[in-house]
Amino acid sequence: MVLEMNKDFIVTPWEVKGEIDYGKLMAEFGLKPTSGLPAEFEKNALFRRKIVFAHRDFEKILAAHSGKKPFAMMTGLMPSGKFHFGHKLVADQIIFYQKLGARVYLAVADVEAYNSRNPDLAQLRKTAVEEYLTNYAALGLDLSKCDFYFQSNRSSDGRKASAYYALAALLARHATFNEFRAVYGDDITPGKMASALLQASDMLHPQLQEFEGKPIPTVVPVGVDQDPHLRLARDLSTRIKEYSFTQLSSTYHSFLPGLKGGKMSSSDETSYIALTDSAEEAEKKVKKYAFSGGRDTIEEHRKLGGNPGVDVSFQMLKYGLEPDDKKLQSIHDEYKSGKLLSGELKQILIEKITAFLKTHHKKREQAKKTVEKYLEN
Ligand code: TRP
C-alpha cells in the first residue's frame, strides 16, 4: 500500500510533500495521540507541546519506566549532509531518553544510504561523525552510555555482529514483496530490500541474547514518514518463531517546517539552519527565507493579526528555542492579535538562535575531542 492519503499531501519514507494532515495520518496508520503522560515526560517541551504527537504501544515504555524496569531506545539516522534544527528534534529526544535511564542504541544507516542514495561510504562515515555524532555530544549525549554503530560495521565483537546480521537475513523469509513496496515505493530494488531488513534488525536486535540478554520494551522515536519501517518490523517480529520479542513501541514527531515551508531538508541549504551555521548566516537566512504568517501590510497586520500556525519563526520557537510556555503563549497571542509584527517576531527568533549557536559552537569544540576519543576505543 502506498500511503497517499489524498492528492494534497504525501508522507512516505521516500517522499514528504504538501500540507500534512496529522489527524488523517494517525487514523490511516492506527496511531494513538500522546496524552496523559507522566510528569517526567510532561516536563519535556516536545511531549508537552505535542510535537511528539502520536505513538504505538508506548504504554509498554511508560510501564517499564514507572516500574523501574529496563527499556531501550533505538533510532537511526541517514547521514545526509549538514546537521540542522530538524535533526536536533531527534537528538533532543535521544538525550531525554538517555537521562531517563533508557539503554540507548543509535544506528548510522550507511548501508541504507549506500543502497538508496549515495554510494560513497567514506563520505557517509565522515558526515555521520563530524555532523551527527559531534552535534549529539555537544547537545549533551553521553557517548559512554550509548551504543552507536554503523550498519556496515555493527561490532568488533564477532558474536554480536553475527547476531545482528543473522537476524536481518532470517527476517527475509517472513517478508513479502508488497511490504517492501510499502516501505520504499515502486522503484524497490534488492539493495533497498536489504536495507529495510537491516532496519528491522536495528530495531529488534537490542532484545537479543548478545545485546540486552532478554526481550525488553524498546521505543523507536521517529518522524511519521518512517512508520512503514515500523509496521514491517513489528509484523516480522511476530512471524519469526525462533525469537521472542517484546513488541516494538514507537513515537512520532511532526516535522519542523523548513524555512520556506515544507520539510527542513539537508539537500536545500535555504530550507534549514544548520547547527554549524554562524550567527550571522542564521540571521540572514531567517530574514531572507523564513516564511511569515504575517499580513502584506502593517495596517492589515494590525487589524487582522498574523497566523502563528504557519509562521516558521514562531514554529522554531515552539520546537524548543523558547523553552518557557508562558512566554511562548504571549508571543503567540500578540502575533495573532496583530500587536507583534513579523519583523519583530523574526527578531525574537534571531536573538534566541544567536544565543544558542554561540554556546553550541563552544560545546562543539569540546565535543570534537570527546568524539575522537570515543572512536579510538
Ligand atoms: N530509515 C531511517 C531514515 O531514513 C534511518 C534508520 C535506520 C532508522 N535504522 C533505523 C530509523 C532504525 C529508526 C530506527 O532516516
Coordinates of C-alpha atoms and ligand atoms in Angstrom, one line a residue:
M1 CA 0.0 0.0 0.0
V2 CA 1.4 3.4 -1.0
L3 CA 0.4 5.8 1.8
E4 CA -1.0 8.6 -0.2
M5 CA -3.9 9.9 1.9
N6 CA -5.1 12.4 -0.8
K7 CA -3.7 14.5 -3.5
D8 CA -2.8 17.3 -1.2
F9 CA -0.1 15.6 0.9
I10 CA 2.2 12.6 0.7
V11 CA 4.1 11.1 3.6
T12 CA 6.3 8.1 2.9
P13 CA 9.9 7.2 3.8
W14 CA 11.0 8.4 0.4
E15 CA 8.8 11.5 0.0
V16 CA 7.2 14.1 2.2
K17 CA 5.1 16.7 0.3
G18 CA 2.3 19.1 0.9
E19 CA 0.4 20.4 3.9
I20 CA 0.4 17.4 6.2
D21 CA -2.9 16.5 8.0
Y22 CA -1.6 14.8 11.1
G23 CA -5.1 13.7 12.2
K24 CA -5.6 11.8 9.0
L25 CA -2.2 10.3 9.2
M26 CA -3.0 8.9 12.7
A27 CA -6.3 7.4 11.5
E28 CA -4.6 5.8 8.5
F29 CA -1.7 4.4 10.4
G30 CA -3.6 3.5 13.5
L31 CA -1.6 5.7 15.8
K32 CA -2.8 7.0 19.2
P33 CA -2.4 10.5 20.5
T34 CA 0.2 11.0 23.2
S35 CA -1.9 12.1 26.1
G36 CA -2.0 11.7 29.9
L37 CA 1.8 11.2 30.1
P38 CA 3.5 11.1 33.5
A39 CA 5.1 14.3 34.9
E40 CA 8.6 13.4 33.8
F41 CA 7.5 13.3 30.2
E42 CA 5.4 16.5 30.5
K43 CA 8.5 18.3 31.7
N44 CA 9.9 17.9 28.2
A45 CA 8.6 20.6 25.9
L46 CA 8.5 18.2 22.9
F47 CA 6.0 16.0 24.7
R48 CA 4.2 18.8 26.5
R49 CA 3.7 20.8 23.3
K50 CA 2.5 17.6 21.4
I51 CA 5.4 17.9 18.9
V52 CA 5.7 14.2 19.7
F53 CA 2.1 13.8 18.9
A54 CA 1.4 10.1 18.4
H55 CA 2.6 6.7 19.4
R56 CA 2.1 3.0 19.1
D57 CA 2.4 0.7 22.2
F58 CA 4.1 3.4 24.2
E59 CA 2.3 2.1 27.3
K60 CA 5.0 -0.6 27.5
I61 CA 7.6 2.1 27.9
L62 CA 5.7 4.0 30.5
A63 CA 5.1 0.8 32.5
A64 CA 8.8 -0.1 32.4
H65 CA 9.7 3.4 33.4
S66 CA 7.3 3.6 36.3
G67 CA 8.2 0.1 37.4
K68 CA 11.9 0.9 37.2
K69 CA 12.4 -2.0 34.7
P70 CA 14.9 -1.7 31.9
F71 CA 13.9 -0.5 28.5
A72 CA 15.7 0.5 25.3
M73 CA 15.6 3.4 23.0
M74 CA 16.7 2.7 19.4
T75 CA 16.8 5.0 16.5
G76 CA 18.7 5.6 13.3
L77 CA 20.0 8.4 11.1
M78 CA 20.7 8.7 7.4
P79 CA 23.8 10.8 7.2
S80 CA 22.8 13.2 4.5
G81 CA 24.7 16.5 4.9
K82 CA 24.5 19.3 7.4
F83 CA 23.0 18.7 10.9
H84 CA 20.1 21.2 11.2
F85 CA 17.4 22.0 13.6
G86 CA 15.1 19.3 12.2
H87 CA 17.8 16.7 13.2
K88 CA 18.1 18.4 16.6
L89 CA 14.5 17.4 17.3
V90 CA 15.5 13.8 17.2
A91 CA 18.7 14.4 19.2
D92 CA 16.7 16.1 21.9
Q93 CA 14.5 13.0 22.3
I94 CA 17.5 10.7 22.3
I95 CA 19.1 12.7 25.1
F96 CA 15.9 12.9 27.0
Y97 CA 15.6 9.0 27.0
Q98 CA 19.2 8.6 28.0
K99 CA 18.6 10.8 31.0
L100 CA 15.5 8.8 31.8
G101 CA 17.7 5.7 32.0
A102 CA 17.0 4.0 28.7
R103 CA 19.6 1.8 27.1
V104 CA 20.4 3.9 24.0
Y105 CA 21.1 2.4 20.6
L106 CA 21.9 4.6 17.6
A107 CA 22.4 3.3 14.1
V108 CA 24.1 5.2 11.3
A109 CA 22.1 4.0 8.2
D110 CA 25.1 4.0 5.9
V111 CA 24.1 0.8 4.2
E112 CA 20.6 2.2 3.6
A113 CA 22.1 5.5 2.3
Y114 CA 24.6 3.5 0.1
N115 CA 21.8 1.3 -1.3
S116 CA 19.3 4.1 -1.9
R117 CA 21.1 7.4 -2.4
N118 CA 24.7 8.0 -2.0
P119 CA 27.3 5.2 -2.7
D120 CA 30.2 6.9 -1.0
L121 CA 30.8 5.1 2.2
A122 CA 33.8 7.2 3.3
Q123 CA 31.8 10.4 2.8
L124 CA 28.8 9.0 4.7
R125 CA 31.1 8.0 7.6
K126 CA 32.7 11.4 7.7
T127 CA 29.3 13.1 7.8
A128 CA 28.0 10.8 10.4
V129 CA 30.9 11.6 12.7
E130 CA 31.5 15.3 12.0
E131 CA 27.9 16.3 11.7
Y132 CA 25.8 13.9 13.7
L133 CA 27.9 12.4 16.4
T134 CA 29.7 15.6 17.2
N135 CA 26.5 17.6 17.5
Y136 CA 24.8 14.9 19.6
A137 CA 27.7 15.0 22.0
A138 CA 27.6 18.8 22.0
L139 CA 23.9 18.8 22.7
G140 CA 24.5 16.5 25.8
L141 CA 24.5 12.9 24.7
D142 CA 26.8 10.8 26.9
L143 CA 28.7 8.7 24.4
S144 CA 30.0 6.4 27.0
K145 CA 26.4 5.3 27.8
C146 CA 25.3 4.7 24.2
D147 CA 25.7 2.0 21.6
F148 CA 26.5 3.9 18.5
Y149 CA 27.2 1.9 15.4
F150 CA 27.3 1.8 11.6
Q151 CA 25.0 -0.6 9.8
S152 CA 28.1 -1.6 7.7
N153 CA 30.1 -2.4 10.8
R154 CA 28.0 -3.5 13.7
S155 CA 30.6 -4.5 16.2
S156 CA 34.2 -5.7 16.5
D157 CA 32.8 -8.4 18.8
G158 CA 32.0 -11.2 16.3
R159 CA 29.3 -12.8 18.4
K160 CA 27.4 -9.5 18.5
A161 CA 27.9 -8.7 14.8
S162 CA 26.8 -12.2 13.7
A163 CA 23.6 -12.0 15.8
Y164 CA 22.7 -8.7 14.2
Y165 CA 23.3 -9.7 10.6
A166 CA 21.8 -13.2 11.1
L167 CA 18.6 -11.6 12.4
A168 CA 18.3 -9.4 9.3
A169 CA 18.9 -12.3 7.0
L170 CA 16.4 -14.6 8.7
L171 CA 13.7 -12.0 8.8
A172 CA 13.8 -12.0 5.0
R173 CA 11.9 -15.3 4.9
H174 CA 8.9 -13.6 6.6
A175 CA 8.6 -10.5 4.5
T176 CA 6.5 -10.1 1.3
F177 CA 7.3 -8.1 -1.8
N178 CA 4.2 -5.9 -1.1
E179 CA 5.6 -5.0 2.3
F180 CA 8.8 -3.8 0.8
R181 CA 6.9 -1.7 -1.7
A182 CA 5.0 -0.1 1.2
V183 CA 8.4 0.9 2.7
Y184 CA 10.3 2.1 -0.5
G185 CA 7.6 2.6 -3.2
D186 CA 7.5 1.1 -6.6
D187 CA 11.2 1.5 -7.5
I188 CA 12.1 -1.1 -5.0
T189 CA 15.5 -2.7 -5.6
P190 CA 17.3 -5.6 -3.9
G191 CA 19.5 -3.1 -2.2
K192 CA 16.5 -1.3 -0.7
M193 CA 15.0 -4.6 0.4
A194 CA 18.3 -5.5 2.2
S195 CA 18.2 -2.1 3.9
A196 CA 14.6 -2.5 5.1
L197 CA 15.6 -5.8 6.7
L198 CA 18.6 -4.4 8.2
Q199 CA 16.5 -1.6 9.7
A200 CA 14.1 -4.2 11.2
S201 CA 17.2 -5.8 12.7
D202 CA 18.3 -2.4 14.0
M203 CA 15.0 -2.0 15.9
L204 CA 14.8 -5.6 17.2
H205 CA 18.4 -6.6 17.9
P206 CA 18.8 -4.8 21.3
Q207 CA 16.5 -7.6 22.6
L208 CA 18.8 -10.4 21.6
Q209 CA 20.8 -12.6 24.0
E210 CA 24.0 -11.0 22.7
F211 CA 22.8 -7.4 23.5
E212 CA 20.4 -6.8 26.3
G213 CA 20.2 -10.5 27.1
K214 CA 16.4 -10.7 27.0
P215 CA 13.3 -9.2 25.4
I216 CA 12.8 -5.7 26.8
P217 CA 10.5 -2.9 25.8
T218 CA 12.1 -0.8 23.0
V219 CA 10.9 2.6 21.9
V220 CA 11.8 3.9 18.4
P221 CA 11.2 7.7 18.2
V222 CA 10.9 8.7 14.5
G223 CA 9.3 11.1 12.1
V224 CA 6.0 9.9 10.9
D225 CA 7.4 9.1 7.5
Q226 CA 9.3 6.2 8.9
D227 CA 6.1 4.4 10.1
P228 CA 6.1 1.8 7.2
H229 CA 9.5 0.6 8.5
L230 CA 8.0 0.2 11.9
R231 CA 5.0 -1.7 10.7
L232 CA 7.3 -4.0 8.7
A233 CA 9.5 -4.7 11.7
R234 CA 6.5 -5.2 14.0
D235 CA 4.9 -7.7 11.7
L236 CA 8.2 -9.6 11.0
S237 CA 8.9 -9.8 14.8
T238 CA 5.7 -11.7 15.4
R239 CA 6.2 -14.1 12.4
I240 CA 9.7 -15.3 13.2
K241 CA 9.1 -18.0 15.8
E242 CA 12.7 -18.7 16.5
Y243 CA 12.9 -15.5 18.5
S244 CA 10.6 -14.0 21.1
F245 CA 10.4 -10.2 21.0
T246 CA 8.6 -7.7 23.1
Q247 CA 6.5 -5.8 20.5
L248 CA 8.2 -2.6 19.5
S249 CA 6.9 0.8 20.7
S250 CA 7.2 3.9 18.7
T251 CA 6.6 7.6 18.9
Y252 CA 6.1 10.1 16.1
H253 CA 7.0 13.7 15.9
S254 CA 5.7 16.3 13.5
F255 CA 8.2 17.8 11.1
L256 CA 9.9 21.0 11.9
P257 CA 8.9 23.1 8.9
G258 CA 11.7 24.3 6.5
L259 CA 12.4 28.0 6.4
K260 CA 10.3 28.3 3.2
G261 CA 7.7 25.8 4.4
G262 CA 7.8 22.1 3.5
K263 CA 10.2 19.9 5.4
M264 CA 13.6 21.1 6.6
S265 CA 15.9 19.2 4.3
S266 CA 19.7 19.0 4.1
S267 CA 19.6 18.9 0.3
D268 CA 18.4 22.5 0.2
E269 CA 20.6 25.0 2.0
T270 CA 17.9 27.7 2.1
S271 CA 15.5 25.4 3.9
Y272 CA 17.5 24.9 7.0
I273 CA 19.6 26.5 9.7
A274 CA 22.5 24.2 10.5
L275 CA 24.0 23.9 13.9
T276 CA 27.3 24.9 12.4
D277 CA 25.9 28.0 10.7
S278 CA 27.4 31.2 12.1
A279 CA 25.0 33.5 14.0
E280 CA 25.3 35.9 11.0
E281 CA 24.4 33.3 8.5
A282 CA 21.5 32.2 10.6
E283 CA 20.3 35.8 10.9
K284 CA 20.5 36.3 7.2
K285 CA 18.6 33.1 6.5
V286 CA 15.8 34.0 8.9
K287 CA 15.4 37.4 7.4
K288 CA 15.5 36.3 3.8
Y289 CA 13.8 32.9 3.8
A290 CA 11.7 32.3 7.0
F291 CA 8.1 32.1 5.8
S292 CA 6.0 34.6 7.6
G293 CA 2.4 34.2 8.8
G294 CA 2.0 38.0 8.8
R295 CA -0.1 40.2 6.5
D296 CA 1.0 42.0 3.4
T297 CA 0.9 45.5 5.0
I298 CA 1.4 46.7 8.6
E299 CA -2.1 48.2 8.6
E300 CA -3.7 44.9 7.7
H301 CA -1.5 43.1 10.2
R302 CA -2.5 45.4 13.0
K303 CA -6.1 45.0 12.0
L304 CA -6.3 41.2 11.2
G305 CA -3.3 39.8 13.1
G306 CA -0.8 37.1 12.0
N307 CA -1.0 33.4 11.8
P308 CA 1.5 31.7 14.2
G309 CA 0.4 28.3 13.0
V310 CA 2.2 28.7 9.6
D311 CA 4.8 31.2 10.7
V312 CA 8.2 29.5 10.6
S313 CA 9.8 31.8 13.2
F314 CA 7.0 31.0 15.7
Q315 CA 7.3 27.3 14.9
M316 CA 11.1 27.3 15.6
L317 CA 10.4 29.0 18.9
K318 CA 7.8 26.4 19.7
Y319 CA 10.0 23.4 18.7
G320 CA 12.3 24.4 21.6
L321 CA 14.1 27.7 21.1
E322 CA 11.6 29.3 23.6
P323 CA 11.5 26.9 26.4
D324 CA 9.1 28.9 28.6
D325 CA 5.5 28.1 27.8
K326 CA 4.2 31.4 29.2
K327 CA 6.5 33.5 27.0
L328 CA 5.7 31.3 24.0
Q329 CA 2.0 31.8 24.7
S330 CA 2.3 35.6 24.9
I331 CA 4.3 35.7 21.7
H332 CA 1.6 33.6 20.1
D333 CA -1.2 35.9 21.4
E334 CA 0.5 39.1 20.5
Y335 CA 1.3 37.9 17.0
K336 CA -2.2 36.7 16.5
S337 CA -3.8 39.9 17.7
G338 CA -1.5 42.0 15.4
K339 CA 0.4 43.7 18.2
L340 CA 3.6 41.9 17.3
L341 CA 4.8 42.4 13.7
S342 CA 6.5 39.8 11.5
G343 CA 9.9 41.6 11.6
E344 CA 9.7 41.8 15.4
L345 CA 8.9 38.1 15.7
K346 CA 11.8 37.3 13.4
Q347 CA 14.0 39.4 15.7
I348 CA 12.9 37.4 18.8
L349 CA 13.9 34.2 16.9
I350 CA 17.2 35.7 15.8
E351 CA 18.2 36.5 19.3
K352 CA 17.3 33.0 20.5
I353 CA 19.2 31.4 17.7
T354 CA 22.2 33.6 18.1
A355 CA 22.5 32.8 21.8
F356 CA 22.0 29.1 21.1
L357 CA 24.6 28.9 18.3
K358 CA 27.2 30.8 20.3
T359 CA 27.2 28.4 23.2
H360 CA 26.7 25.4 20.9
H361 CA 29.8 26.2 18.9
K362 CA 31.9 26.3 22.0
K363 CA 30.4 23.0 23.1
R364 CA 31.2 21.5 19.7
E365 CA 34.9 22.3 20.1
Q366 CA 34.8 20.3 23.3
A367 CA 32.7 17.6 21.7
K368 CA 35.2 17.1 18.9
K369 CA 37.7 15.8 21.4
T370 CA 35.2 13.6 23.1
V371 CA 34.2 12.1 19.8
E372 CA 37.8 11.5 18.8
K373 CA 38.5 9.6 22.0
Y374 CA 35.3 7.7 21.7
L375 CA 36.1 6.5 18.2
E376 CA 39.6 5.4 19.2
N377 CA 38.2 2.8 21.6
Ligands
TRP1 N1 15.5 4.9 7.6 C1 15.9 5.9 8.6 C2 16.0 7.2 7.8 O1 15.7 7.3 6.7 C3 17.2 5.6 9.3 C4 17.2 4.3 10.2 C5 17.9 3.2 10.0 C6 16.4 4.1 11.3 N2 17.7 2.4 11.0 C7 16.8 2.8 11.8 C8 15.4 4.8 12.0 C9 16.2 2.3 13.0 C10 14.8 4.3 13.1 C11 15.2 3.0 13.6 O2 16.2 8.2 8.5

